[in-house]
Coordinates of C-alpha atoms in Angstrom, one line a residue:
M156 CA -28.6 9.4 29.0
K157 CA -26.0 11.7 27.5
I158 CA -23.7 10.0 24.9
A159 CA -20.6 11.1 23.1
I160 CA -19.4 9.2 20.0
L161 CA -15.8 9.5 19.0
S162 CA -15.3 8.2 15.4
P163 CA -14.8 9.2 11.8
F164 CA -18.0 10.8 10.6
Y165 CA -19.1 12.6 7.4
P166 CA -17.4 14.0 5.3
Y167 CA -15.1 10.9 5.8
R168 CA -16.2 8.1 3.5
G169 CA -16.3 4.4 3.9
G170 CA -17.9 1.8 6.1
I171 CA -16.7 3.0 9.5
A172 CA -18.0 6.6 8.9
S173 CA -21.2 5.3 7.4
F174 CA -21.8 3.1 10.4
S175 CA -21.1 5.8 12.9
N176 CA -23.2 8.3 11.0
R177 CA -26.2 5.9 11.1
L178 CA -25.6 5.1 14.8
Y179 CA -25.6 8.8 15.6
Q180 CA -28.8 9.3 13.7
E181 CA -30.6 6.5 15.5
F182 CA -29.5 7.7 18.9
Q183 CA -30.6 11.2 18.0
G184 CA -34.1 9.9 17.3
T185 CA -34.3 8.0 20.6
E186 CA -36.3 9.4 23.5
G187 CA -34.3 10.1 26.6
V188 CA -31.0 10.2 24.8
E189 CA -28.8 13.2 24.0
V190 CA -25.9 12.5 21.7
S191 CA -22.9 14.5 20.3
A192 CA -20.4 13.5 17.6
F193 CA -16.7 14.1 17.9
S194 CA -14.7 13.4 14.8
F195 CA -11.3 13.7 13.1
S196 CA -9.8 16.8 11.7
L197 CA -7.2 14.6 10.1
L198 CA -7.7 10.8 9.9
Y199 CA -4.8 9.5 7.8
P200 CA -1.8 11.6 6.6
S201 CA -2.1 11.6 2.8
F202 CA 1.1 9.7 2.3
L203 CA -0.3 6.8 4.4
F204 CA -3.7 6.6 2.7
P205 CA -3.8 4.0 -0.1
G206 CA -6.9 5.3 -1.8
K207 CA -7.6 8.3 -3.9
T208 CA -9.4 10.4 -1.3
Q209 CA -10.6 10.1 2.2
Y210 CA -13.6 12.3 1.7
V211 CA -17.1 12.0 0.4
E212 CA -17.3 13.4 -3.1
G213 CA -19.9 15.8 -4.4
E214 CA -22.2 13.3 -6.1
D215 CA -22.3 11.0 -3.1
S216 CA -25.5 11.1 -1.0
S217 CA -23.9 9.7 2.2
L218 CA -25.5 10.6 5.5
S219 CA -24.2 14.0 6.5
L220 CA -24.3 15.4 10.1
Q221 CA -22.6 18.1 12.2
S222 CA -19.7 16.9 14.3
E223 CA -16.9 18.5 16.2
R224 CA -13.9 17.8 13.9
I225 CA -11.1 18.1 16.5
L226 CA -9.0 14.9 16.6
N227 CA -5.8 14.7 14.5
S228 CA -4.6 11.1 14.6
V229 CA -0.9 12.1 14.6
N230 CA -0.9 15.3 16.6
P231 CA -0.7 14.6 20.4
L232 CA -1.8 18.2 21.2
S233 CA -5.1 17.5 19.5
W234 CA -5.5 14.4 21.7
L235 CA -5.5 16.7 24.7
S236 CA -8.0 19.0 23.0
T237 CA -10.3 16.1 22.2
A238 CA -10.3 14.8 25.7
K239 CA -11.0 18.4 27.0
A240 CA -13.9 18.8 24.6
I241 CA -15.5 15.5 25.6
N242 CA -15.0 16.4 29.3
K243 CA -16.7 19.7 28.7
Y244 CA -19.6 18.0 27.0
N245 CA -19.8 15.9 30.2
P246 CA -21.4 12.7 28.8
D247 CA -22.5 9.7 30.9
V248 CA -21.0 7.4 28.3
V249 CA -18.4 7.9 25.5
I250 CA -18.6 5.3 22.6
V251 CA -15.2 5.1 21.0
V252 CA -15.2 3.4 17.6
Y253 CA -12.2 1.3 16.9
W254 CA -11.1 -0.5 13.7
M255 CA -7.3 -0.5 13.4
P256 CA -4.1 -0.1 15.6
F257 CA -3.0 3.1 13.8
V258 CA -5.6 5.1 15.8
A259 CA -5.0 3.2 19.1
P260 CA -2.3 5.6 20.5
A261 CA -4.6 8.6 20.0
L262 CA -7.7 6.8 21.4
G263 CA -5.8 5.3 24.3
T264 CA -4.3 8.6 25.4
I265 CA -7.7 10.4 25.1
C266 CA -9.3 7.7 27.3
R267 CA -6.6 8.3 29.9
L268 CA -7.5 12.0 30.0
L269 CA -11.2 11.6 30.4
D270 CA -13.0 12.2 33.7
N271 CA -13.2 9.0 35.8
K272 CA -17.0 9.3 36.0
I273 CA -17.4 8.9 32.2
K274 CA -18.0 5.3 31.2
I275 CA -15.8 4.3 28.2
I276 CA -17.3 1.8 25.7
S277 CA -15.4 0.7 22.7
L278 CA -17.4 -0.3 19.6
I279 CA -14.9 -2.6 17.8
H280 CA -15.1 -3.4 14.1
N281 CA -11.8 -5.4 14.1
A282 CA -9.8 -6.1 17.3
I283 CA -6.9 -7.4 15.2
P284 CA -6.5 -6.3 11.6
H285 CA -6.6 -8.8 8.7
E286 CA -3.2 -7.5 7.4
K287 CA -1.1 -8.0 10.5
R288 CA 1.9 -6.0 11.7
F289 CA 4.2 -6.6 14.7
F290 CA 2.8 -3.6 16.7
D291 CA -0.9 -4.4 16.3
K292 CA -1.5 -6.1 19.7
I293 CA 0.7 -3.7 21.6
F294 CA -1.2 -0.6 20.3
A295 CA -4.6 -2.2 20.6
K296 CA -4.0 -3.3 24.2
Y297 CA -2.9 0.3 25.1
F298 CA -6.4 1.5 24.1
F299 CA -8.4 -1.5 25.2
E300 CA -7.0 -1.4 28.7
K301 CA -8.7 1.9 29.4
C302 CA -12.2 0.8 28.3
D303 CA -14.9 -0.3 30.7
S304 CA -16.6 -2.6 28.3
F305 CA -16.9 -3.4 24.6
I306 CA -19.4 -3.9 21.8
V307 CA -18.5 -6.2 19.0
L308 CA -20.3 -7.3 15.8
S309 CA -19.3 -11.0 15.7
E310 CA -17.9 -13.8 17.8
P311 CA -14.5 -13.9 16.0
V312 CA -13.9 -10.2 17.0
K313 CA -14.9 -11.1 20.6
D314 CA -12.4 -14.0 20.5
D315 CA -9.6 -11.7 19.3
L316 CA -10.5 -9.1 22.0
E317 CA -10.4 -11.7 24.8
K318 CA -6.9 -12.8 23.8
L319 CA -5.8 -9.3 24.7
I320 CA -8.3 -8.5 27.5
P321 CA -9.3 -11.9 28.9
Q322 CA -11.9 -10.6 31.4
A323 CA -13.5 -8.1 29.1
K324 CA -17.2 -7.3 29.5
V325 CA -18.5 -7.7 26.0
L326 CA -21.8 -7.3 24.1
V327 CA -22.0 -9.3 20.9
T328 CA -24.7 -8.0 18.6
P329 CA -24.9 -8.5 14.8
H330 CA -24.1 -5.8 12.3
P331 CA -27.3 -3.9 11.4
I332 CA -28.2 -3.3 7.8
Y333 CA -27.1 -0.2 5.9
D334 CA -30.5 1.3 5.3
H335 CA -29.7 4.6 3.8
Y336 CA -29.4 3.4 0.2
K337 CA -32.2 3.8 -2.3
E338 CA -34.5 0.9 -3.1
R339 CA -33.6 -1.6 -5.8
I340 CA -34.5 -0.8 -9.4
S341 CA -35.1 -3.5 -12.2
K342 CA -32.2 -5.6 -13.3
S343 CA -32.6 -4.5 -16.9
E344 CA -32.6 -0.8 -16.0
A345 CA -29.5 -1.3 -13.7
C346 CA -27.6 -3.2 -16.4
K347 CA -28.4 -0.5 -18.9
L348 CA -27.0 2.1 -16.6
L349 CA -23.8 0.1 -16.1
D350 CA -23.6 -1.0 -19.8
V351 CA -23.4 -4.7 -18.8
D352 CA -25.4 -7.7 -20.2
A353 CA -28.8 -8.1 -18.5
D354 CA -29.2 -11.6 -19.9
K355 CA -26.2 -13.1 -18.0
K356 CA -26.2 -14.6 -14.5
N357 CA -24.5 -11.6 -12.8
L358 CA -22.0 -12.1 -10.0
L359 CA -21.0 -9.1 -7.9
F360 CA -17.8 -8.5 -6.1
F361 CA -18.3 -5.3 -4.1
G362 CA -16.2 -3.1 -1.7
L363 CA -12.6 -2.2 -1.1
I364 CA -10.2 -4.5 -3.0
R365 CA -7.5 -5.8 -0.6
D366 CA -5.5 -9.0 -0.7
Y367 CA -7.4 -10.7 2.1
K368 CA -10.7 -10.3 0.2
G369 CA -9.7 -12.9 -2.4
L370 CA -10.7 -11.2 -5.6
D371 CA -8.0 -13.2 -7.4
L372 CA -9.8 -16.4 -6.3
L373 CA -13.1 -15.2 -7.7
I374 CA -11.5 -14.2 -11.1
E375 CA -9.8 -17.6 -11.3
S376 CA -13.2 -19.3 -10.5
M377 CA -14.6 -17.8 -13.7
S378 CA -12.4 -20.3 -15.6
Y379 CA -14.8 -23.1 -14.3
L380 CA -18.0 -21.3 -15.5
D381 CA -19.6 -21.0 -18.9
D382 CA -20.5 -18.0 -21.0
S383 CA -23.9 -17.6 -19.2
Y384 CA -22.1 -16.0 -16.2
Q385 CA -20.8 -12.4 -15.9
L386 CA -18.7 -11.0 -13.1
I387 CA -19.0 -7.3 -12.0
I388 CA -16.1 -6.0 -9.9
A389 CA -16.9 -2.8 -8.1
G390 CA -14.6 -1.1 -5.6
E391 CA -11.5 0.9 -5.1
C392 CA -8.2 -1.0 -5.0
Y393 CA -5.9 -0.4 -2.0
G394 CA -2.8 -1.5 -3.8
D395 CA -1.9 -2.3 -7.4
F396 CA -4.9 -3.5 -9.5
Q397 CA -2.5 -4.7 -12.2
K398 CA -2.2 -8.2 -10.7
Y399 CA -6.0 -8.6 -10.9
Q400 CA -6.0 -7.2 -14.4
Q401 CA -3.5 -9.8 -15.5
L402 CA -5.7 -12.6 -14.2
I403 CA -8.7 -11.0 -16.1
D404 CA -6.7 -10.8 -19.3
Q405 CA -5.8 -14.5 -19.0
S406 CA -9.3 -15.6 -18.2
P407 CA -11.3 -17.5 -20.9
L408 CA -14.3 -15.4 -19.9
K409 CA -12.4 -12.1 -19.9
E410 CA -15.1 -10.5 -22.0
N411 CA -17.6 -11.4 -19.2
I412 CA -15.7 -9.6 -16.5
K413 CA -16.7 -5.9 -16.1
V414 CA -14.5 -3.7 -13.8
F415 CA -15.5 -0.5 -12.0
E416 CA -12.2 0.1 -10.1
Q417 CA -13.2 3.3 -8.2
Y418 CA -14.8 4.6 -5.1
I419 CA -18.5 3.6 -5.3
P420 CA -20.9 6.5 -4.4
D421 CA -24.1 5.6 -2.7
D422 CA -26.3 6.0 -5.7
M423 CA -24.2 3.6 -7.7
V424 CA -24.4 1.0 -4.9
T425 CA -28.1 0.6 -5.6
T426 CA -27.4 0.2 -9.3
L427 CA -24.8 -2.4 -8.8
F428 CA -26.8 -4.5 -6.4
S429 CA -29.9 -4.2 -8.7
A430 CA -27.9 -5.5 -11.6
A431 CA -26.6 -8.5 -9.7
D432 CA -28.2 -11.9 -9.1
I433 CA -25.8 -12.9 -6.4
L434 CA -23.0 -11.3 -4.2
V435 CA -19.8 -13.2 -3.9
L436 CA -17.5 -12.8 -0.9
P437 CA -14.4 -14.9 -1.7
Y438 CA -12.5 -13.8 1.4
R439 CA -9.3 -15.5 2.7
D440 CA -9.8 -13.9 6.1
A441 CA -12.7 -12.2 7.8
T442 CA -14.4 -11.3 11.1
Q443 CA -17.7 -9.9 9.9
S444 CA -18.3 -7.8 6.8
G445 CA -20.2 -4.6 6.3
V446 CA -20.9 -5.7 2.8
V447 CA -23.2 -8.4 4.1
A448 CA -25.2 -5.7 5.8
V449 CA -25.5 -3.9 2.4
S450 CA -26.5 -7.1 0.8
Y451 CA -29.4 -7.7 3.2
Q452 CA -30.6 -4.1 2.7
M453 CA -30.5 -4.6 -1.1
E454 CA -32.1 -8.1 -0.8
L455 CA -29.4 -9.9 -2.5
P456 CA -28.3 -13.5 -1.5
M457 CA -24.7 -14.4 -1.1
I458 CA -22.0 -16.9 -1.8
A459 CA -19.2 -16.7 0.8
T460 CA -16.1 -18.6 1.9
N461 CA -16.2 -20.2 5.3
V462 CA -13.9 -17.8 7.2
G463 CA -14.5 -15.8 10.3
A464 CA -18.2 -15.1 11.0
L465 CA -19.1 -15.0 7.3
G466 CA -19.8 -18.7 6.9
E467 CA -21.7 -19.0 10.1
T468 CA -23.8 -15.9 9.5
I469 CA -24.9 -17.0 6.0
S470 CA -25.4 -20.7 6.8
M471 CA -27.4 -20.0 10.0
S472 CA -29.7 -17.6 8.2
A473 CA -29.8 -19.7 5.0
T474 CA -29.3 -16.5 2.9
G475 CA -26.8 -18.0 0.6
I476 CA -24.2 -20.8 0.1
V477 CA -21.0 -21.3 2.0
V478 CA -17.9 -22.7 0.3
K479 CA -14.3 -23.5 0.9
V480 CA -11.5 -21.0 0.0
S481 CA -10.6 -22.1 -3.5
P482 CA -11.5 -21.1 -7.1
E483 CA -13.0 -24.5 -7.7
A484 CA -15.2 -24.4 -4.6
I485 CA -16.3 -20.9 -5.4
S486 CA -17.4 -21.9 -8.9
E487 CA -19.2 -25.0 -7.6
G488 CA -21.1 -22.8 -5.1
I489 CA -22.1 -20.4 -7.8
K490 CA -23.4 -23.1 -10.1
S491 CA -25.2 -24.8 -7.1
Y492 CA -27.0 -21.5 -6.3
F493 CA -28.4 -21.1 -9.8
E494 CA -29.4 -24.8 -10.0
N495 CA -31.5 -24.5 -6.8
D496 CA -34.7 -22.6 -6.0
T497 CA -33.3 -19.1 -5.5
Q498 CA -36.6 -17.8 -4.1
V499 CA -35.8 -19.6 -0.8
Y500 CA -32.7 -17.5 -0.4
L501 CA -34.4 -14.3 -1.3
D502 CA -37.2 -14.9 1.3
N503 CA -34.5 -15.6 4.0
V504 CA -32.7 -12.4 3.0
Q505 CA -35.9 -10.4 3.5
T506 CA -36.3 -12.0 6.9
E507 CA -32.8 -11.0 8.0
K508 CA -33.4 -7.5 6.6
K509 CA -36.3 -7.0 9.1
R510 CA -34.4 -8.6 12.0
L511 CA -31.2 -6.6 11.6
S512 CA -32.8 -3.1 12.0
W513 CA -31.0 -0.2 13.5
L514 CA -33.9 0.1 16.1
N515 CA -33.1 -3.4 17.4
F516 CA -29.4 -2.7 17.4
V517 CA -29.6 0.6 19.4
Q518 CA -32.1 -0.9 21.8
S519 CA -29.5 -3.7 22.6
L520 CA -26.8 -1.0 23.0
Q521 CA -29.0 1.1 25.4
L522 CA -29.6 -1.9 27.7
F523 CA -25.9 -2.6 27.7
L524 CA -24.9 1.0 28.3
R525 CA -27.1 1.2 31.4
E526 CA -25.6 -1.9 33.1

């Protein structure tokens, strides 16, 4: 089977690129499969990108690979060139990675220019974005209508997709772990590297800071905890961090809240998860979360709000505690976790880590691609 993957790849940073990098690597090591990566020459114009940089920085050890960087998201001439390049490669299947409506016009147009014999599969991270705009469904449908079938990572994404494409052929398969991070180090060593207290019960908020992820709820929940707890916030803020800083300054446990408001390179991911006793996902809205996949790899149990697939994923696997969306409920979940036998959760996380391998994920995809 000859496969083309159209997606952001290295040197772009973030979860979508990391996922696609790892998918390419796994296909590349699969017998009977030839794979080629087609990527973006420009993903977001700088004035539209809310972060500091779109690219992997020098100290980051993210997976690197060779891709054909040809697609400019806002230049229609490059859409023609991308379709031409994929047609020239002549794959049996093209996997087009989708995560937001901004890229849908480019992807939809490319799909309309591909040879009819090429099967078009969309691997969807989010069918409808968490932060909604009036054009989301129109743009998404323009792309989805040209796909032969779809791969999604959770039932809520499937539900969103079927609202737009009711008869869609869909494979639902769970998000595999991110297994390119280094193994855990001791809590004491990690806390020393981060200059945080190793004697506290360390709570970790990790990933991009956006409104729907509910960091404000988690900060407010600290008011219901005692001095034995410490919150570590790690991630780049897409927006103004000042509103979170004001909540921190007002918190009675403000001295126990440590902030690393920055892009987190891969080596630092290991340090953060090693320093933590629990990962907290206080989301207001969610489909699935790539952070959960990181947590399984790093063998860290979770406390999550019961939204999207988060609650179901964690409750079914018993890898943590599921709570309602409120500061009070989050704090009660945190206290409940530490009052119980935490080894049970750790054992279940290790079980999930084995189950959610990339080998199992790609084997499921291969069977689906051949149908």
